[in-house]
Coordinates of C-alpha atoms in Angstrom, one line a residue:
Chain A
V1 CA 0.0 0.0 0.0
V2 CA 1.4 3.4 -1.0
G3 CA 0.0 6.6 0.4
I4 CA 0.9 9.7 -1.6
G5 CA -0.5 13.0 -0.2
G6 CA -1.0 14.9 3.0
G7 CA -1.6 13.5 6.5
S8 CA -5.1 12.2 5.9
T9 CA -4.0 10.3 2.8
M10 CA -0.9 8.8 4.5
D11 CA -3.1 7.9 7.5
L12 CA -5.6 6.2 5.2
A13 CA -2.8 4.2 3.6
K14 CA -1.6 3.1 7.1
A15 CA -5.1 2.1 8.1
V16 CA -5.8 0.1 5.0
S17 CA -2.5 -1.8 5.3
L18 CA -3.4 -2.6 8.9
M19 CA -7.0 -3.7 8.1
L20 CA -5.8 -6.1 5.4
T21 CA -4.3 -8.3 8.1
N22 CA -6.4 -7.5 11.2
P23 CA -10.0 -8.7 11.3
G24 CA -13.1 -6.6 12.1
S25 CA -13.6 -2.9 11.8
A26 CA -11.0 -0.1 12.1
A27 CA -13.2 1.4 14.8
D28 CA -12.2 -1.6 17.0
Y29 CA -8.6 -0.6 17.0
Q30 CA -8.8 3.1 17.7
G31 CA -6.7 3.5 20.9
W32 CA -3.2 2.4 22.0
D33 CA -1.6 -0.9 21.1
L34 CA -4.8 -2.8 20.1
I35 CA -3.4 -4.0 16.8
R36 CA -2.3 -7.7 17.0
R37 CA -0.8 -8.5 13.5
P38 CA 1.8 -6.7 11.3
A39 CA 0.4 -4.7 8.4
V40 CA 1.2 -5.4 4.8
Y41 CA 4.2 -3.5 3.5
H42 CA 3.3 0.2 3.3
V43 CA 5.0 3.2 2.0
G44 CA 4.4 6.9 2.7
I45 CA 5.2 9.7 0.2
P46 CA 4.2 13.1 1.7
T47 CA 3.2 15.9 -0.7
L48 CA 2.6 18.3 2.3
A49 CA 5.0 18.7 5.2
G50 CA 4.1 19.1 8.9
T51 CA 1.8 16.4 10.1
G52 CA 4.6 13.9 10.7
A53 CA 2.3 11.1 9.6
E54 CA 5.2 9.8 7.5
V55 CA 6.9 8.6 10.6
S56 CA 4.4 8.6 13.4
R57 CA 3.0 5.4 15.0
T58 CA -0.6 6.6 14.7
T59 CA -3.2 6.7 11.9
V60 CA -5.8 9.2 13.0
L61 CA -9.3 8.2 12.0
T62 CA -12.8 9.7 12.5
G63 CA -15.1 7.0 13.9
P64 CA -18.8 7.3 14.6
E65 CA -18.3 8.4 18.2
K66 CA -14.8 10.0 18.3
K67 CA -11.7 11.0 16.4
L68 CA -8.8 8.8 17.6
G69 CA -5.8 7.1 16.2
I70 CA -4.8 3.5 15.7
N71 CA -1.6 3.8 17.7
S72 CA 0.7 0.8 17.3
D73 CA 4.2 -0.3 16.4
H74 CA 2.7 -1.9 13.3
T75 CA 1.2 1.4 12.1
V76 CA 4.6 2.9 11.2
F77 CA 5.5 3.0 7.5
D78 CA 8.0 0.4 6.3
Q79 CA 9.4 2.9 3.9
V80 CA 9.2 6.7 3.4
V81 CA 10.1 8.8 0.3
L82 CA 10.9 12.4 1.2
D83 CA 11.0 14.5 -1.9
P84 CA 10.7 18.3 -1.2
D85 CA 9.9 18.9 -4.9
L86 CA 6.5 17.4 -4.1
L87 CA 5.7 20.4 -2.0
A88 CA 5.7 22.7 -5.1
G89 CA 2.3 24.3 -5.9
V90 CA 0.7 24.0 -2.5
S91 CA -1.2 27.2 -1.4
T92 CA 0.4 29.4 1.2
E93 CA -2.5 28.7 3.6
Q94 CA -2.3 25.0 3.4
W95 CA 1.5 25.1 3.6
F96 CA 1.2 27.3 6.7
Y97 CA -1.5 25.3 8.4
T98 CA 0.3 21.9 7.8
G99 CA 3.6 23.4 8.9
M100 CA 2.1 24.7 12.1
D101 CA 0.9 21.2 12.9
C102 CA 4.6 20.4 13.2
Y103 CA 5.4 23.6 15.1
I104 CA 2.5 23.0 17.6
H105 CA 3.1 19.4 18.3
C106 CA 6.8 20.2 19.0
V107 CA 5.7 22.9 21.5
E108 CA 3.5 20.3 23.1
S109 CA 6.1 17.6 23.1
L110 CA 8.9 19.8 24.4
Q111 CA 6.7 21.2 27.2
G112 CA 5.1 17.9 28.1
T113 CA 5.6 15.7 31.1
F114 CA 6.3 12.6 28.9
L115 CA 9.4 14.2 27.4
N116 CA 12.6 12.1 27.2
A117 CA 16.1 12.6 25.6
F118 CA 15.0 11.1 22.3
S119 CA 11.8 13.2 21.9
R120 CA 13.7 16.3 23.1
A121 CA 16.5 16.0 20.5
Y122 CA 14.0 15.6 17.6
G123 CA 11.7 18.2 18.9
E124 CA 14.5 20.8 19.3
Q125 CA 15.7 20.2 15.8
A126 CA 12.2 20.4 14.3
M127 CA 11.6 23.7 16.2
A128 CA 14.9 25.1 14.9
L129 CA 13.9 24.1 11.3
C130 CA 10.4 25.6 11.7
R131 CA 11.8 28.9 12.9
Q132 CA 14.1 29.0 9.8
V133 CA 11.2 28.2 7.5
F134 CA 8.5 30.5 9.0
L135 CA 10.6 33.4 10.5
Q136 CA 13.5 33.7 8.1
D137 CA 14.0 33.7 4.3
S138 CA 15.3 30.3 3.7
P139 CA 16.5 29.3 0.2
D140 CA 15.9 25.6 0.8
G141 CA 12.7 26.0 2.8
D142 CA 10.9 23.0 1.3
E143 CA 13.7 20.7 2.2
K144 CA 13.8 22.1 5.7
L145 CA 10.1 21.9 6.2
M146 CA 10.1 18.3 5.1
M147 CA 12.9 17.5 7.6
A148 CA 11.0 19.5 10.3
S149 CA 8.0 17.4 9.7
Y150 CA 10.0 14.2 9.9
C151 CA 11.8 15.3 13.1
G152 CA 8.5 16.5 14.6
G153 CA 6.9 13.1 13.9
M154 CA 9.8 11.4 15.6
S155 CA 9.6 13.7 18.6
I156 CA 6.1 12.5 19.4
A157 CA 7.0 8.9 18.8
Y158 CA 8.0 8.5 22.5
S159 CA 6.2 11.6 23.9
Q160 CA 2.8 13.0 23.2
V161 CA 1.0 16.1 22.0
G162 CA -1.1 18.3 24.4
V163 CA -3.9 20.8 24.9
C164 CA -4.1 22.1 21.4
H165 CA -4.2 18.8 19.6
A166 CA -6.9 17.5 22.0
L167 CA -9.1 20.6 21.3
S168 CA -8.3 20.4 17.6
Y169 CA -9.7 16.9 17.5
G170 CA -13.1 18.2 18.8
L171 CA -13.1 20.9 16.2
S172 CA -12.5 18.5 13.4
F173 CA -15.0 15.9 14.6
V174 CA -17.9 18.4 15.0
L175 CA -17.1 21.1 12.4
G176 CA -15.1 19.0 9.9
L177 CA -12.1 21.3 10.1
H178 CA -8.8 20.0 8.7
H179 CA -6.4 19.1 11.5
G180 CA -3.9 21.8 10.6
I181 CA -6.3 24.7 10.6
G182 CA -8.0 23.3 13.7
N183 CA -4.7 23.4 15.5
C184 CA -4.1 27.0 14.5
V185 CA -7.7 28.1 15.5
A186 CA -7.2 26.5 18.9
F187 CA -3.6 27.4 19.5
D188 CA -4.3 31.1 19.3
Y189 CA -6.4 30.9 22.5
L190 CA -3.8 28.9 24.5
E191 CA -1.6 31.6 25.8
E192 CA -2.2 30.5 29.4
F193 CA -0.6 27.1 28.6
Y194 CA 2.1 28.0 26.0
P195 CA 2.7 31.8 26.4
E196 CA 6.0 32.2 24.5
A197 CA 5.0 29.8 21.7
V198 CA 1.7 31.4 21.1
E199 CA 3.4 34.7 20.8
E200 CA 5.9 33.3 18.3
F201 CA 3.1 31.6 16.4
R202 CA 1.3 34.9 16.0
R203 CA 4.5 36.4 14.6
M204 CA 4.6 33.6 12.1
M205 CA 1.0 34.2 11.1
Q206 CA 1.7 37.9 10.6
R207 CA 4.8 37.3 8.5
H208 CA 2.8 35.1 6.1
K209 CA -0.4 37.2 6.2
V210 CA -2.5 34.3 7.4
N211 CA -6.0 35.2 8.8
L212 CA -7.7 32.6 10.9
P213 CA -11.4 32.0 10.7
R214 CA -13.1 33.3 13.9
G215 CA -16.4 32.8 15.7
L216 CA -16.7 29.2 14.6
T217 CA -18.6 28.1 17.7
A218 CA -20.7 31.2 18.1
D219 CA -24.0 29.7 16.7
L220 CA -23.2 26.1 17.6
P221 CA -26.1 24.3 19.3
D222 CA -25.3 23.1 22.9
E223 CA -25.6 19.5 21.9
K224 CA -22.8 19.9 19.4
L225 CA -20.7 21.9 21.7
E226 CA -21.0 19.1 24.3
K227 CA -20.1 16.5 21.7
M228 CA -16.9 18.6 21.0
V229 CA -16.0 18.5 24.7
D230 CA -16.6 14.7 24.8
V231 CA -14.3 14.2 21.8
A232 CA -11.6 16.3 23.4
L233 CA -11.9 14.5 26.8
V234 CA -11.4 11.1 25.3
L235 CA -7.8 11.9 24.6
A236 CA -6.5 11.2 28.1
P237 CA -2.8 10.8 27.2
L238 CA -2.7 14.2 25.6
W239 CA -4.1 15.9 28.7
E240 CA -1.9 13.9 31.0
N241 CA 1.2 14.9 28.9
A242 CA 0.2 18.6 29.1
L243 CA -1.0 18.8 32.6
G244 CA 0.3 15.8 34.6
P245 CA -1.5 12.8 36.1
D246 CA -4.0 15.0 38.0
W247 CA -5.2 16.6 34.8
R248 CA -8.8 15.9 35.4
E249 CA -8.7 18.3 38.3
K250 CA -7.3 21.0 36.2
M251 CA -9.2 20.4 32.9
T252 CA -12.9 20.2 33.6
R253 CA -15.7 20.1 31.0
E254 CA -16.5 23.7 31.9
R255 CA -13.0 24.8 31.2
I256 CA -12.9 23.0 27.8
R257 CA -16.3 24.4 26.9
D258 CA -15.1 27.9 27.7
L259 CA -12.1 27.5 25.5
Y260 CA -14.3 26.3 22.6
R261 CA -16.7 29.1 23.1
R262 CA -14.0 31.7 22.4
M263 CA -13.1 30.1 19.1
Chain B
V1 CA 22.6 -11.7 17.0
V2 CA 22.9 -9.2 19.9
G3 CA 25.9 -6.8 20.1
I4 CA 26.4 -5.3 23.5
G5 CA 29.4 -2.9 23.8
G6 CA 31.3 -0.2 22.0
G7 CA 31.6 0.4 18.3
S8 CA 33.8 -2.6 17.5
T9 CA 31.5 -5.0 19.4
M10 CA 28.4 -3.7 17.7
D11 CA 30.2 -3.8 14.3
L12 CA 31.2 -7.4 15.0
A13 CA 27.5 -8.3 15.7
K14 CA 26.5 -6.7 12.4
A15 CA 29.2 -8.5 10.5
V16 CA 28.3 -11.9 12.1
S17 CA 24.7 -11.4 11.3
L18 CA 25.5 -10.6 7.7
M19 CA 27.9 -13.5 7.3
L20 CA 25.4 -16.0 8.5
T21 CA 23.3 -15.4 5.4
N22 CA 26.0 -14.4 2.8
P23 CA 28.5 -16.9 1.5
G24 CA 32.3 -16.5 1.5
S25 CA 34.6 -14.3 3.5
A26 CA 33.7 -11.0 5.2
A27 CA 36.7 -9.6 3.2
D28 CA 34.8 -10.1 0.0
Y29 CA 32.1 -7.6 1.1
Q30 CA 34.3 -4.7 2.3
G31 CA 33.1 -1.8 0.2
W32 CA 29.8 -0.2 -0.8
D33 CA 26.6 -2.3 -1.4
L34 CA 28.3 -5.6 -2.1
I35 CA 26.0 -7.5 0.3
R36 CA 23.2 -9.5 -1.5
R37 CA 21.1 -11.1 1.2
P38 CA 19.4 -9.7 4.3
A39 CA 21.2 -10.5 7.6
V40 CA 19.6 -12.4 10.4
Y41 CA 17.8 -10.2 12.9
H42 CA 20.4 -8.3 14.8
V43 CA 20.1 -5.9 17.8
G44 CA 22.6 -3.3 19.0
I45 CA 23.0 -2.2 22.7
P46 CA 25.7 0.5 23.0
T47 CA 27.7 0.7 26.3
L48 CA 29.7 3.6 24.9
A49 CA 28.3 6.6 23.0
G50 CA 29.8 8.3 20.0
T51 CA 30.6 5.9 17.2
G52 CA 27.1 5.9 15.8
A53 CA 27.6 2.2 15.0
E54 CA 24.1 1.6 16.6
V55 CA 22.5 3.3 13.6
S56 CA 25.1 3.4 10.8
R57 CA 24.9 1.3 7.6
T58 CA 28.5 0.2 8.0
T59 CA 30.4 -2.4 10.0
V60 CA 34.0 -1.4 10.0
L61 CA 36.4 -4.4 9.7
T62 CA 40.2 -4.7 9.5
G63 CA 41.0 -7.1 6.7
P64 CA 44.5 -8.4 5.6
E65 CA 45.1 -5.4 3.3
K66 CA 42.9 -2.6 4.5
K67 CA 40.5 -1.3 7.1
L68 CA 37.1 -0.8 5.4
G69 CA 33.4 -1.2 6.2
I70 CA 30.8 -3.5 4.9
N71 CA 28.4 -0.7 3.8
S72 CA 24.9 -1.8 2.9
D73 CA 21.3 -1.4 3.7
H74 CA 21.3 -4.8 5.3
T75 CA 24.0 -3.9 7.7
V76 CA 21.7 -1.6 9.8
F77 CA 20.5 -3.1 13.1
D78 CA 16.8 -4.3 13.1
Q79 CA 16.5 -3.0 16.7
V80 CA 18.5 -0.8 19.0
V81 CA 18.2 -0.4 22.8
L82 CA 19.6 3.0 24.0
D83 CA 20.0 3.0 27.8
P84 CA 22.2 5.8 29.1
D85 CA 22.7 3.9 32.4
L86 CA 25.0 1.6 30.4
L87 CA 27.5 4.4 30.1
A88 CA 28.2 4.4 33.9
G89 CA 31.7 3.5 34.9
V90 CA 33.4 4.2 31.6
S91 CA 36.8 6.0 32.1
T92 CA 37.0 9.8 31.2
E93 CA 39.4 9.1 28.4
Q94 CA 37.4 6.4 26.7
W95 CA 34.2 8.5 27.2
F96 CA 36.0 11.5 25.6
Y97 CA 37.6 9.7 22.7
T98 CA 34.3 7.9 21.8
G99 CA 32.3 11.1 22.1
M100 CA 34.8 12.9 19.9
D101 CA 34.2 10.3 17.2
C102 CA 30.7 11.7 17.0
Y103 CA 31.8 15.3 17.2
I104 CA 34.4 14.7 14.4
H105 CA 32.2 12.8 12.1
C106 CA 29.5 15.6 12.4
V107 CA 32.1 18.2 11.6
E108 CA 33.1 16.2 8.5
S109 CA 29.5 15.5 7.5
L110 CA 28.4 19.2 7.9
Q111 CA 31.3 20.5 6.0
G112 CA 31.3 17.8 3.3
T113 CA 30.1 18.1 -0.3
F114 CA 27.7 15.1 0.1
L115 CA 25.6 17.0 2.6
N116 CA 21.8 17.0 2.2
A117 CA 18.8 18.2 4.3
F118 CA 18.5 14.9 6.2
S119 CA 22.2 14.7 7.1
R120 CA 22.3 18.4 8.0
A121 CA 19.4 18.2 10.4
Y122 CA 20.9 15.2 12.3
G123 CA 24.4 16.6 12.2
E124 CA 23.3 20.0 13.6
Q125 CA 21.4 18.3 16.5
A126 CA 24.4 16.0 17.3
M127 CA 26.7 18.9 17.3
A128 CA 24.4 20.9 19.6
L129 CA 24.3 17.9 22.0
C130 CA 28.1 17.4 21.9
R131 CA 28.6 21.0 22.8
Q132 CA 26.2 20.6 25.8
V133 CA 28.0 17.5 26.9
F134 CA 31.6 18.5 26.4
L135 CA 31.6 22.3 26.9
Q136 CA 28.8 22.7 29.6
D137 CA 27.8 21.1 32.8
S138 CA 24.9 19.0 31.8
P139 CA 23.0 17.1 34.4
D140 CA 21.7 14.5 31.9
G141 CA 24.9 14.3 30.0
D142 CA 24.8 10.5 29.4
E143 CA 21.3 10.7 27.8
K144 CA 22.5 13.6 25.7
L145 CA 25.6 11.8 24.6
M146 CA 23.7 8.7 23.6
M147 CA 21.3 10.9 21.5
A148 CA 24.3 12.7 20.0
S149 CA 25.8 9.4 19.0
Y150 CA 22.5 8.3 17.5
C151 CA 22.0 11.6 15.6
G152 CA 25.6 11.6 14.5
G153 CA 25.3 8.1 13.1
M154 CA 22.1 9.1 11.2
S155 CA 23.9 12.2 9.9
I156 CA 26.5 10.1 8.1
A157 CA 23.8 7.6 6.8
Y158 CA 23.3 9.8 3.7
S159 CA 26.5 11.8 3.7
Q160 CA 30.0 10.7 4.6
V161 CA 32.9 11.4 6.9
G162 CA 36.1 13.1 5.7
V163 CA 39.9 13.8 6.1
C164 CA 40.2 12.8 9.8
H165 CA 38.4 9.5 9.5
A166 CA 40.5 8.6 6.4
L167 CA 43.7 9.3 8.3
S168 CA 42.4 7.6 11.4
Y169 CA 41.8 4.3 9.5
G170 CA 45.5 4.3 8.5
L171 CA 46.6 4.9 12.2
S172 CA 44.4 2.0 13.3
F173 CA 45.5 -0.4 10.7
V174 CA 49.2 0.1 11.2
L175 CA 49.5 1.1 14.8
G176 CA 46.4 -0.7 16.2
L177 CA 45.0 2.5 17.6
H178 CA 41.3 2.4 18.6
H179 CA 39.2 4.5 16.2
G180 CA 38.2 7.2 18.7
I181 CA 41.7 8.0 19.9
G182 CA 43.0 7.7 16.3
N183 CA 40.5 10.4 15.3
C184 CA 41.6 12.7 18.1
V185 CA 45.3 12.2 17.2
A186 CA 44.6 13.1 13.6
F187 CA 42.1 15.8 14.1
D188 CA 44.5 18.0 16.1
Y189 CA 46.6 18.4 13.0
L190 CA 43.7 19.3 10.6
E191 CA 43.4 23.0 11.3
E192 CA 43.9 23.7 7.6
F193 CA 40.7 21.7 6.8
Y194 CA 38.5 22.3 9.8
P195 CA 39.9 25.5 11.5
E196 CA 37.0 26.4 13.8
A197 CA 36.2 22.9 14.8
V198 CA 39.8 22.0 15.6
E199 CA 39.9 25.1 17.9
E200 CA 36.7 24.0 19.6
F201 CA 38.0 20.4 19.9
R202 CA 41.0 21.7 21.7
R203 CA 38.8 23.6 24.2
M204 CA 37.0 20.3 24.8
M205 CA 40.2 18.5 25.4
Q206 CA 41.4 21.2 27.8
R207 CA 38.2 21.2 29.7
H208 CA 38.4 17.4 30.3
K209 CA 42.2 17.4 30.8
V210 CA 42.8 14.9 28.0
N211 CA 46.4 14.5 26.8
L212 CA 46.8 13.0 23.4
P213 CA 49.7 10.6 22.7
R214 CA 52.3 12.3 20.5
G215 CA 55.2 11.3 18.2
L216 CA 53.4 8.1 17.2
T217 CA 55.0 7.9 13.7
A218 CA 58.4 9.3 14.7
D219 CA 60.3 6.0 14.6
L220 CA 58.0 4.2 12.1
P221 CA 59.8 2.4 9.2
D222 CA 59.1 3.9 5.8
E223 CA 57.4 0.7 4.7
K224 CA 54.8 1.0 7.5
L225 CA 54.3 4.7 6.8
E226 CA 53.6 3.9 3.1
K227 CA 51.2 1.2 4.2
M228 CA 49.4 3.8 6.3
V229 CA 49.1 6.1 3.3
D230 CA 47.8 3.2 1.2
V231 CA 45.1 2.4 3.8
A232 CA 44.0 6.1 3.9
L233 CA 44.0 6.4 0.1
V234 CA 41.6 3.5 -0.4
L235 CA 38.8 5.5 1.2
A236 CA 37.9 7.5 -1.9
P237 CA 34.3 8.5 -0.9
L238 CA 35.7 10.1 2.3
W239 CA 38.2 12.2 0.4
E240 CA 35.7 13.1 -2.2
N241 CA 33.2 14.2 0.4
A242 CA 35.9 16.4 2.1
L243 CA 37.6 17.8 -1.0
G244 CA 35.3 17.4 -4.0
P245 CA 35.5 15.2 -7.0
D246 CA 39.0 16.4 -7.9
W247 CA 40.4 15.3 -4.5
R248 CA 43.2 13.3 -6.0
E249 CA 44.8 16.6 -7.3
K250 CA 44.6 18.1 -3.8
M251 CA 45.4 15.1 -1.6
T252 CA 48.6 13.4 -2.9
R253 CA 50.6 10.6 -1.2
E254 CA 53.2 13.2 -0.2
R255 CA 50.6 15.4 1.5
I256 CA 49.1 12.4 3.4
R257 CA 52.6 11.3 4.4
D258 CA 53.5 14.7 5.7
L259 CA 50.3 14.8 7.8
Y260 CA 51.1 11.4 9.3
R261 CA 54.7 12.4 10.0
R262 CA 53.5 15.2 12.3
M263 CA 51.5 12.8 14.4

């Protein structure tokens, strides 16, 4: 199975390769280490850079009840082809939103409680490359962004993402937002968790003249807003990484709902 | 096959695992991409950090005529266990010499003509970690050095080492010097090739009170000195990486002999 495309396409390729050798529905395997059998040989060829799906051990899927990944050692691609020429022609906004997925998951990995020396080394290098790409004029920006994406994906292999990704999953599930833009929408309201990074993110947005959509949850029926909170709350490891083992005391339904209401 | 130890031990484990499935003598396969069949499953567990043998696609062997690696995609370990606690108890000198192998091959990779975005990202991160370990007081120095070694090994996966490693191979073949100390002995005379890095290397030596052996080639018979030059000259890709495709015009037997005479 060969996946050529952005994060969703590569994730689909991973999921198909897993489901060819594991019985039942993909929904049965959403979670951590539920896969029993190795996948068929699968190859990832990214045409967008940032998600890290080319190296991550998850394939994020939207099921009937939640948005959650199949996280397993067998999910990882057997082979990856990284060709920066494949980034040519992508629109500035898509390039930015996907790149920010990398930037944001590195912020969350580097500030998380699950961090180890492996995740830190990769996360630091991905951050350095993101800064070169998004805050400087870099002649080989596409190569750098592809490496940033790879390093960012490796960084979360042994650590975890955090508050922004958890909230972003709720936005995607209920509003159908792409993951990259969902991250950006959420991150801009997370100054209390990641103050310096949010400030830097805003400088990156300004530099590339990106305008985020606003007021997304203004007219949302309560029922949908509660569903959004449910989807975010399922992601326990993300909250624990961001806030520690007692995260449930710090991150209540009310607090998540308030955050969503501002978006 | 499980290799637990420093670079030589891990390389031996790689070589044995390759020779269990490929007929003939290991000497037949010294070079680039001569291996035909996958090795048996092999695992590397480093107890020293720096060589990068845990992730490199070579197993360096000393044959009857030369010191050269079996470089192939099948050489790479199937699995690696990185446990910084295994570095406990190593002597300062051995720790330093092995760590400098990483520092030096990153210098050579980053300044080489074969560099690409992948090698650069890994090389930069390995250098940053080496500087933390050898020039600062780092509380988690063993973890960092193990990651530096891993990143340094990845850096040379798609690039190559240079002048110092080529000369070091000659020193090891004729004088039986360990690779790490051979690198340090040679590097100290390579200011004309790597001026800033040699200066930084000397600061690292000073900080850790390391005294290099001197006068190693003073009483060496001509025949042995010529053998040393022969061994170094075999390593064409290293010279080409350091000096470009016309390296034979720049690096004559005489010039190599002069460099060795100073050591």
